[in-house]
Short mmCIF file of C-alpha atoms in Angstrom, two decimals:
data_model
loop_
_atom_site.label_atom_id
_atom_site.label_comp_id
_atom_site.label_asym_id
_atom_site.label_seq_id
_atom_site.Cartn_x
_atom_site.Cartn_y
_atom_site.Cartn_z
CA UNK A 1 0.00 0.00 0.00
CA UNK A 2 1.48 3.39 -0.98
CA UNK A 3 0.64 6.83 0.35
CA UNK A 4 -1.16 7.54 -2.92
CA UNK A 5 -3.83 4.99 -1.91
CA UNK A 6 -4.51 6.73 1.41
CA UNK A 7 -6.95 9.61 1.85
CA UNK A 8 -5.04 12.91 2.09
CA UNK A 9 -6.16 13.34 5.72
CA UNK A 10 -4.62 9.99 6.65
CA UNK A 11 -1.22 10.44 5.01
CA UNK A 12 1.42 10.91 7.72
CA UNK A 13 3.87 13.78 7.27
CA UNK A 14 7.13 12.38 5.84
CA UNK A 15 9.98 12.48 8.30
CA UNK A 16 13.66 12.11 7.46
CA UNK A 17 15.13 8.76 8.45
CA UNK A 18 18.32 8.85 10.51
CA UNK A 19 20.53 5.85 11.02
CA UNK A 20 21.53 6.87 14.56
CA UNK A 21 19.96 8.79 17.40
CA UNK A 22 20.42 12.58 17.31
CA UNK A 23 23.32 13.79 19.39
CA UNK A 24 21.08 15.92 21.57
CA UNK A 25 18.51 13.17 22.19
CA UNK A 26 18.64 12.31 25.91
CA UNK A 27 16.00 9.57 25.98
CA UNK A 28 13.46 11.83 27.68
CA UNK A 29 11.85 13.31 24.56
CA UNK A 30 8.20 12.30 24.23
CA UNK A 31 8.43 10.39 20.93
CA UNK A 32 5.72 8.53 19.05
CA UNK A 33 6.33 5.73 16.60
CA UNK A 34 4.12 6.04 13.52
CA UNK A 35 3.90 2.85 11.49
CA UNK A 36 1.91 2.39 8.27
CA UNK A 37 0.58 -1.12 7.64
CA UNK A 38 -1.11 -2.58 4.61
CA UNK A 39 -4.40 -4.46 4.94
CA UNK A 40 -2.52 -7.66 5.83
CA UNK A 41 -0.50 -6.09 8.64
CA UNK A 42 2.81 -5.75 6.74
CA UNK A 43 4.90 -2.63 7.36
CA UNK A 44 4.80 -0.10 4.52
CA UNK A 45 5.93 3.09 6.25
CA UNK A 46 8.15 4.05 9.20
CA UNK A 47 9.00 7.36 10.86
CA UNK A 48 11.95 8.52 12.95
CA UNK A 49 10.11 7.89 16.21
CA UNK A 50 9.56 4.26 15.17
CA UNK A 51 13.26 3.86 14.41
CA UNK A 52 14.30 5.31 17.76
CA UNK A 53 11.78 3.31 19.80
CA UNK A 54 11.91 -0.01 17.98
CA UNK A 55 15.50 -0.01 16.74
CA UNK A 56 14.89 -0.88 13.07
CA UNK A 57 15.71 1.39 10.16
CA UNK A 58 13.00 1.76 7.55
CA UNK A 59 14.95 -0.34 5.07
CA UNK A 60 15.30 -3.14 7.62
CA UNK A 61 11.63 -3.38 8.58
CA UNK A 62 9.51 -2.48 5.53
CA UNK A 63 7.89 -5.65 4.23
CA UNK A 64 7.94 -7.41 7.63
CA UNK A 65 4.73 -8.32 9.42
CA UNK A 66 4.00 -6.12 12.44
CA UNK A 67 3.73 -9.23 14.62
CA UNK A 68 7.55 -9.01 14.69
CA UNK A 69 7.14 -6.47 17.50
CA UNK A 70 5.23 -8.86 19.78
CA UNK A 71 6.41 -11.43 22.29
CA UNK A 72 6.43 -15.04 21.12
CA UNK A 73 3.63 -15.97 23.54
CA UNK A 74 1.48 -13.10 22.23
CA UNK A 75 2.03 -14.28 18.66
CA UNK A 76 1.01 -17.82 19.61
CA UNK A 77 -2.18 -16.44 21.15
CA UNK A 78 -2.91 -14.51 17.96
CA UNK A 79 -2.86 -11.10 19.63
CA UNK A 80 -1.61 -9.14 16.56
CA UNK A 81 -4.33 -10.55 14.29
CA UNK A 82 -6.96 -9.95 16.98
CA UNK A 83 -5.96 -6.29 17.23
CA UNK A 84 -6.14 -5.80 13.46
CA UNK A 85 -9.56 -7.47 13.38
CA UNK A 86 -10.79 -5.17 16.15
CA UNK A 87 -9.45 -2.08 14.36
CA UNK A 88 -11.14 -3.20 11.13
CA UNK A 89 -14.43 -3.84 12.95
CA UNK A 90 -14.51 -0.78 15.23
CA UNK A 91 -12.37 1.73 13.33
CA UNK A 92 -9.59 1.75 15.90
CA UNK A 93 -8.30 -0.25 18.83
CA UNK A 94 -6.05 0.56 21.79
CA UNK A 95 -3.76 -1.83 23.62
CA UNK A 96 -1.09 -1.57 26.31
CA UNK A 97 1.55 -4.20 26.91
CA UNK A 98 5.08 -5.45 26.29
CA UNK A 99 6.63 -5.08 22.85
CA UNK A 100 9.99 -6.26 21.48
CA UNK A 101 12.79 -4.16 19.98
CA UNK A 102 15.21 -5.25 17.28
CA UNK A 103 17.85 -6.20 19.87
CA UNK A 104 15.37 -8.43 21.74
CA UNK A 105 14.85 -6.03 24.65
CA UNK A 106 11.30 -5.28 25.70
CA UNK A 107 9.48 -2.02 26.34
CA UNK A 108 6.06 -1.17 27.75
CA UNK A 109 3.96 0.41 25.01
CA UNK A 110 0.62 2.07 24.54
CA UNK A 111 -0.58 1.31 21.01
CA UNK A 112 -3.41 2.70 18.91
CA UNK A 113 -4.23 1.09 15.57
CA UNK A 114 -6.64 2.92 13.24
CA UNK A 115 -8.13 1.51 10.05
CA UNK A 116 -7.81 3.54 6.83
CA UNK A 117 -10.73 3.13 4.41
CA UNK A 118 -11.56 4.30 0.91
CA UNK A 119 -14.80 6.02 -0.03
CA UNK A 120 -16.53 2.65 -0.35
CA UNK A 121 -15.56 1.66 3.19
CA UNK A 122 -12.95 -0.90 2.13
CA UNK A 123 -9.98 -1.16 4.52
CA UNK A 124 -6.83 -0.13 2.63
CA UNK A 125 -4.50 -0.43 5.58
CA UNK A 126 -3.79 0.76 9.10
CA UNK A 127 -1.89 3.49 10.90
CA UNK A 128 -0.29 2.36 14.13
CA UNK A 129 0.88 4.87 16.76
CA UNK A 130 3.12 3.61 19.55
CA UNK A 131 4.30 5.39 22.67
CA UNK A 132 7.08 4.00 24.89
CA UNK A 133 5.84 4.09 28.52
CA UNK A 134 8.59 1.93 30.03
CA UNK A 135 9.80 4.64 32.41
CA UNK A 136 6.30 5.33 33.68
CA UNK A 137 5.65 1.61 34.23
CA UNK A 138 8.92 1.19 36.12
CA UNK A 139 7.94 4.06 38.39
CA UNK A 140 4.49 2.54 39.03
CA UNK A 141 5.97 -0.91 39.67
CA UNK A 142 8.51 0.58 42.09
CA UNK A 143 5.78 2.47 43.94
CA UNK A 144 3.63 -0.67 44.14
CA UNK A 145 6.58 -2.67 45.49
CA UNK A 146 7.19 -0.06 48.19
CA UNK A 147 3.50 -0.11 49.06
CA UNK A 148 3.47 -3.89 49.41
CA UNK A 149 6.61 -3.74 51.56
CA UNK A 150 4.98 -1.12 53.77
CA UNK A 151 1.83 -3.23 54.08
CA UNK A 152 3.86 -6.31 55.01
CA UNK A 153 5.85 -4.41 57.64
CA UNK A 154 2.68 -2.83 59.03
CA UNK A 155 0.76 -6.09 59.27
CA UNK A 156 3.04 -7.73 61.86
CA UNK A 157 2.85 -5.08 64.62
CA UNK A 158 -0.87 -4.43 64.04
CA UNK A 159 -1.63 -8.15 64.25
CA UNK A 160 0.39 -8.29 67.47
CA UNK A 161 -1.57 -5.31 68.82
CA UNK A 162 -4.82 -7.16 68.08
CA UNK A 163 -3.51 -10.12 70.06
CA UNK A 164 -2.64 -7.92 73.03
CA UNK A 165 -6.14 -6.45 72.95
CA UNK A 166 -7.58 -9.96 73.11
CA UNK A 167 -5.41 -10.70 76.15
CA UNK A 168 -6.54 -7.48 77.85
CA UNK A 169 -10.12 -8.49 77.12
CA UNK A 170 -9.66 -11.56 79.28
CA UNK A 171 -9.02 -9.26 82.25
CA UNK A 172 -11.89 -6.82 81.64
CA UNK A 173 -15.63 -7.06 81.35
CA UNK A 174 -16.72 -8.80 78.10
CA UNK A 175 -18.22 -5.73 76.43
CA UNK A 176 -15.92 -2.96 77.57
CA UNK A 177 -16.67 0.00 75.27
CA UNK A 178 -13.13 1.35 74.84
CA UNK A 179 -11.73 -2.12 74.29
CA UNK A 180 -14.38 -2.80 71.65
CA UNK A 181 -13.55 0.46 69.84
CA UNK A 182 -9.83 -0.32 69.96
CA UNK A 183 -10.53 -3.78 68.56
CA UNK A 184 -12.58 -2.35 65.70
CA UNK A 185 -9.82 0.14 64.89
CA UNK A 186 -7.14 -2.58 64.86
CA UNK A 187 -9.33 -4.83 62.69
CA UNK A 188 -9.68 -1.95 60.24
CA UNK A 189 -5.89 -1.49 60.11
CA UNK A 190 -5.36 -5.21 59.54
CA UNK A 191 -7.90 -5.23 56.71
CA UNK A 192 -6.23 -2.20 55.10
CA UNK A 193 -2.79 -3.80 55.27
CA UNK A 194 -4.08 -7.08 53.84
CA UNK A 195 -5.81 -5.26 50.97
CA UNK A 196 -2.59 -3.41 50.13
CA UNK A 197 -0.60 -6.61 50.33
CA UNK A 198 -2.88 -8.51 47.96
CA UNK A 199 -3.22 -5.75 45.38
CA UNK A 200 -1.65 -2.32 45.61
CA UNK A 201 -4.10 -0.77 43.15
CA UNK A 202 -7.42 0.70 44.21
CA UNK A 203 -10.34 -0.61 42.21
CA UNK A 204 -14.03 -0.85 42.86
CA UNK A 205 -13.97 -4.52 41.84
CA UNK A 206 -11.57 -5.65 44.57
CA UNK A 207 -13.42 -7.08 47.56
CA UNK A 208 -16.80 -5.74 46.45
CA UNK A 209 -19.53 -6.31 48.99
CA UNK A 210 -23.09 -5.13 49.45
CA UNK A 211 -23.65 -2.75 52.36
CA UNK A 212 -25.75 0.28 53.20
CA UNK A 213 -24.00 3.64 53.11
CA UNK A 214 -25.30 4.57 56.56
CA UNK A 215 -23.53 1.58 58.16
CA UNK A 216 -20.34 2.42 56.26
CA UNK A 217 -20.58 5.98 57.56
CA UNK A 218 -21.21 4.92 61.16
CA UNK A 219 -18.14 2.72 60.93
CA UNK A 220 -16.10 5.72 59.77
CA UNK A 221 -17.42 7.81 62.67
CA UNK A 222 -16.41 5.10 65.15
CA UNK A 223 -12.88 5.16 63.73
CA UNK A 224 -12.38 8.93 63.61
CA UNK A 225 -14.46 10.15 66.55
CA UNK A 226 -14.92 7.27 69.01
CA UNK A 227 -16.93 7.96 72.10
CA UNK A 228 -20.48 8.29 73.36
CA UNK A 229 -22.89 9.04 70.52
CA UNK A 230 -22.95 11.67 69.38
CA UNK A 231 -20.60 14.05 71.22
CA UNK A 232 -19.51 15.91 68.08
CA UNK A 233 -21.47 14.13 65.37
CA UNK A 234 -25.12 14.83 64.72
CA UNK A 235 -27.00 12.57 62.32
CA UNK A 236 -29.89 14.19 60.51
CA UNK A 237 -31.78 12.47 57.71
CA UNK A 238 -30.71 8.83 57.37
CA UNK A 239 -31.71 6.59 54.44
CA UNK A 240 -30.39 3.02 54.40
CA UNK A 241 -29.46 2.83 50.71
CA UNK A 242 -27.48 -0.27 49.64
CA UNK A 243 -24.31 0.13 47.60
CA UNK A 244 -21.99 -2.43 46.06
CA UNK A 245 -18.29 -1.77 46.32
CA UNK A 246 -15.07 -1.81 48.28
CA UNK A 247 -16.56 -1.27 51.73
CA UNK A 248 -13.15 -0.76 53.30
CA UNK A 249 -12.25 1.88 50.73
CA UNK A 250 -15.58 3.68 51.07
CA UNK A 251 -15.24 3.74 54.84
CA UNK A 252 -11.77 5.20 54.43
CA UNK A 253 -13.14 7.89 52.09
CA UNK A 254 -15.83 8.96 54.56
CA UNK A 255 -13.30 8.81 57.41
CA UNK A 256 -10.98 11.19 55.53
CA UNK A 257 -13.82 13.67 55.09
CA UNK A 258 -14.69 13.39 58.79
CA UNK A 259 -11.06 13.89 59.80
CA UNK A 260 -10.96 17.15 57.85
CA UNK A 261 -14.24 18.31 59.40
CA UNK A 262 -12.94 17.54 62.89
CA UNK A 263 -9.57 19.13 62.21
CA UNK A 264 -10.81 22.41 60.73
CA UNK A 265 -13.83 23.03 62.97
CA UNK A 266 -14.70 22.94 66.66
CA UNK A 267 -18.48 22.73 66.45
CA UNK A 268 -20.94 19.94 65.72
CA UNK A 269 -20.39 17.93 62.54
CA UNK A 270 -23.66 17.23 60.74
CA UNK A 271 -24.16 14.06 58.69
CA UNK A 272 -27.05 13.32 56.36
CA UNK A 273 -27.57 10.16 54.32
CA UNK A 274 -30.14 10.23 51.55
CA UNK A 275 -31.07 8.83 48.15
CA UNK A 276 -30.83 10.87 44.96
CA UNK A 277 -31.28 10.14 41.26
CA UNK A 278 -27.53 9.42 41.17
CA UNK A 279 -27.59 6.91 44.01
CA UNK A 280 -26.74 6.86 47.72
CA UNK A 281 -25.31 10.07 49.14
CA UNK A 282 -23.59 11.02 52.38
CA UNK A 283 -23.14 14.70 53.21
CA UNK A 284 -20.73 15.83 55.93
CA UNK A 285 -21.11 19.45 56.99
CA UNK A 286 -18.96 21.39 59.46
CA UNK A 287 -19.00 25.00 60.68
CA UNK A 288 -15.26 25.68 60.57
CA UNK A 289 -12.88 27.93 58.71
CA UNK A 290 -13.99 26.81 55.26
CA UNK A 291 -12.10 26.68 51.96
CA UNK A 292 -11.10 29.72 49.91
CA UNK A 293 -13.22 29.94 46.71
CA UNK A 294 -10.11 29.91 44.52
CA UNK A 295 -8.97 26.63 46.10
CA UNK A 296 -12.14 24.63 45.44
CA UNK A 297 -11.01 23.63 41.94
CA UNK A 298 -7.67 22.20 43.17
CA UNK A 299 -8.35 21.09 46.75
CA UNK A 300 -8.71 17.42 45.71
CA UNK A 301 -5.32 17.43 43.97
CA UNK A 302 -2.68 15.51 45.90
CA UNK A 303 -0.47 17.86 47.92
CA UNK A 304 -2.90 20.80 47.73
CA UNK A 305 -4.08 21.95 51.15
CA UNK A 306 -5.59 25.36 50.45
CA UNK A 307 -4.56 28.75 51.69
CA UNK A 308 -6.51 28.51 54.97
CA UNK A 309 -4.53 25.46 56.06
CA UNK A 310 -2.04 25.90 58.88
CA UNK A 311 1.22 24.04 59.43
CA UNK A 312 0.08 23.16 62.95
CA UNK A 313 -2.94 21.28 61.53
CA UNK A 314 -0.70 18.36 60.61
CA UNK A 315 -2.29 17.74 57.20
CA UNK A 316 -0.42 16.67 54.07
CA UNK A 317 -2.92 17.31 51.26
CA UNK A 318 -3.52 13.61 50.63
CA UNK A 319 -6.91 13.00 52.27
CA UNK A 320 -9.27 14.62 49.75
CA UNK A 321 -7.19 13.34 46.83
CA UNK A 322 -7.67 9.83 48.21
CA UNK A 323 -11.40 10.46 48.60
CA UNK A 324 -11.65 11.58 44.97
CA UNK A 325 -9.81 8.47 43.74
CA UNK A 326 -11.97 6.07 45.75
CA UNK A 327 -15.22 7.75 44.73
CA UNK A 328 -14.16 7.86 41.08
CA UNK A 329 -13.25 4.14 41.18
CA UNK A 330 -16.86 3.45 42.23
CA UNK A 331 -18.33 5.58 39.44
CA UNK A 332 -19.50 8.13 42.01
CA UNK A 333 -19.27 11.89 42.42
CA UNK A 334 -17.57 14.15 44.96
CA UNK A 335 -18.96 17.65 45.52
CA UNK A 336 -17.50 20.28 47.84
CA UNK A 337 -19.17 23.56 48.78
CA UNK A 338 -17.72 26.03 51.24
CA UNK A 339 -18.16 29.51 52.66
CA UNK A 340 -15.05 30.98 54.30
CA UNK A 341 -15.58 31.36 58.02
CA UNK A 342 -18.89 29.50 57.92
CA UNK A 343 -17.97 25.92 57.07
CA UNK A 344 -17.69 23.25 54.42
CA UNK A 345 -20.09 20.68 53.02
CA UNK A 346 -18.71 17.55 51.33
CA UNK A 347 -21.10 15.19 49.53
CA UNK A 348 -20.13 11.73 48.31
CA UNK A 349 -22.58 9.98 45.98
CA UNK A 350 -22.20 6.30 45.04
CA UNK A 351 -24.41 4.37 42.57
CA UNK A 352 -27.03 2.13 44.19
CA UNK A 353 -26.21 -1.57 44.38
CA UNK A 354 -29.11 -2.50 42.11
CA UNK A 355 -27.96 0.03 39.48
CA UNK A 356 -24.42 -1.38 39.52
CA UNK A 357 -25.73 -4.94 39.09
CA UNK A 358 -28.08 -3.90 36.27
CA UNK A 359 -25.29 -2.06 34.44
CA UNK A 360 -22.89 -5.00 34.65
CA UNK A 361 -25.52 -7.57 33.60
#
């Protein structure tokens, strides 16, 4: 397939081919490989980015099947042909995974393959765009390894603490309130460490269980503000709406919101749980210092604390970012409203359990 057979809008801009990397190329330039394939998947065009990423010159690779860039096990499974079939059927396909360079080394790539058609809809060929994400994957893998190490190191002392609490329980009355609260807190820590150890990524599919949002919220209150009910917390409207998700993660999200409310206010914290068209909602409202209007757009970004935050508060700008990630993983919404000097209202909305089941059916 030649460029003359491609629609003018699909013809890639010709780039000069170099036989070696430019002297000023430091490996950090954001390069894209652009590969032209004929309808059978054979290479017909090659740009400089493809040469730098994959290691082949144009003369060396033109005429070869693009399956050359895939691992042997992927070729046996028919992955290259499956991707071409999907691109032909749907117009384009995206895939992320390991690819192979000319020297046999592997790199982590994000690939988009788009079908090129004539006016009659016949597929003339494909344009394949490849981005090398090896550095980003190494950073993610390193972070995940550190997280698993942290979880492993945390699990031992917390498990020991739970054992000591059981021993203390043998000396106290069976239903001692403070001992029960301490036991619940330690169980929560153990569950968090185990979840991190099994899988360091946060997804709504991991450990999904059915629970009502009001019980999740009461569990968060018991963790953040233990004591006689309700010394600082005042429940208003309470609907028992079932949700389906990572109960531990949702409890952590509500707990983070409560921690902020307790930290930045001294008055009663109001909690309402209700059902909306979007699903089950929990609203936490305090009467503290509030958030500056200009900070509302960035306050859920990791590391952003807002201009009213004080160094003595002890915050790190992670809590609301974590809440946003957990809520987003559940397909929910996070809304924050605030009036400086009057308080802040944070509303978390999660799809109802029945809606999640219906959508996945």
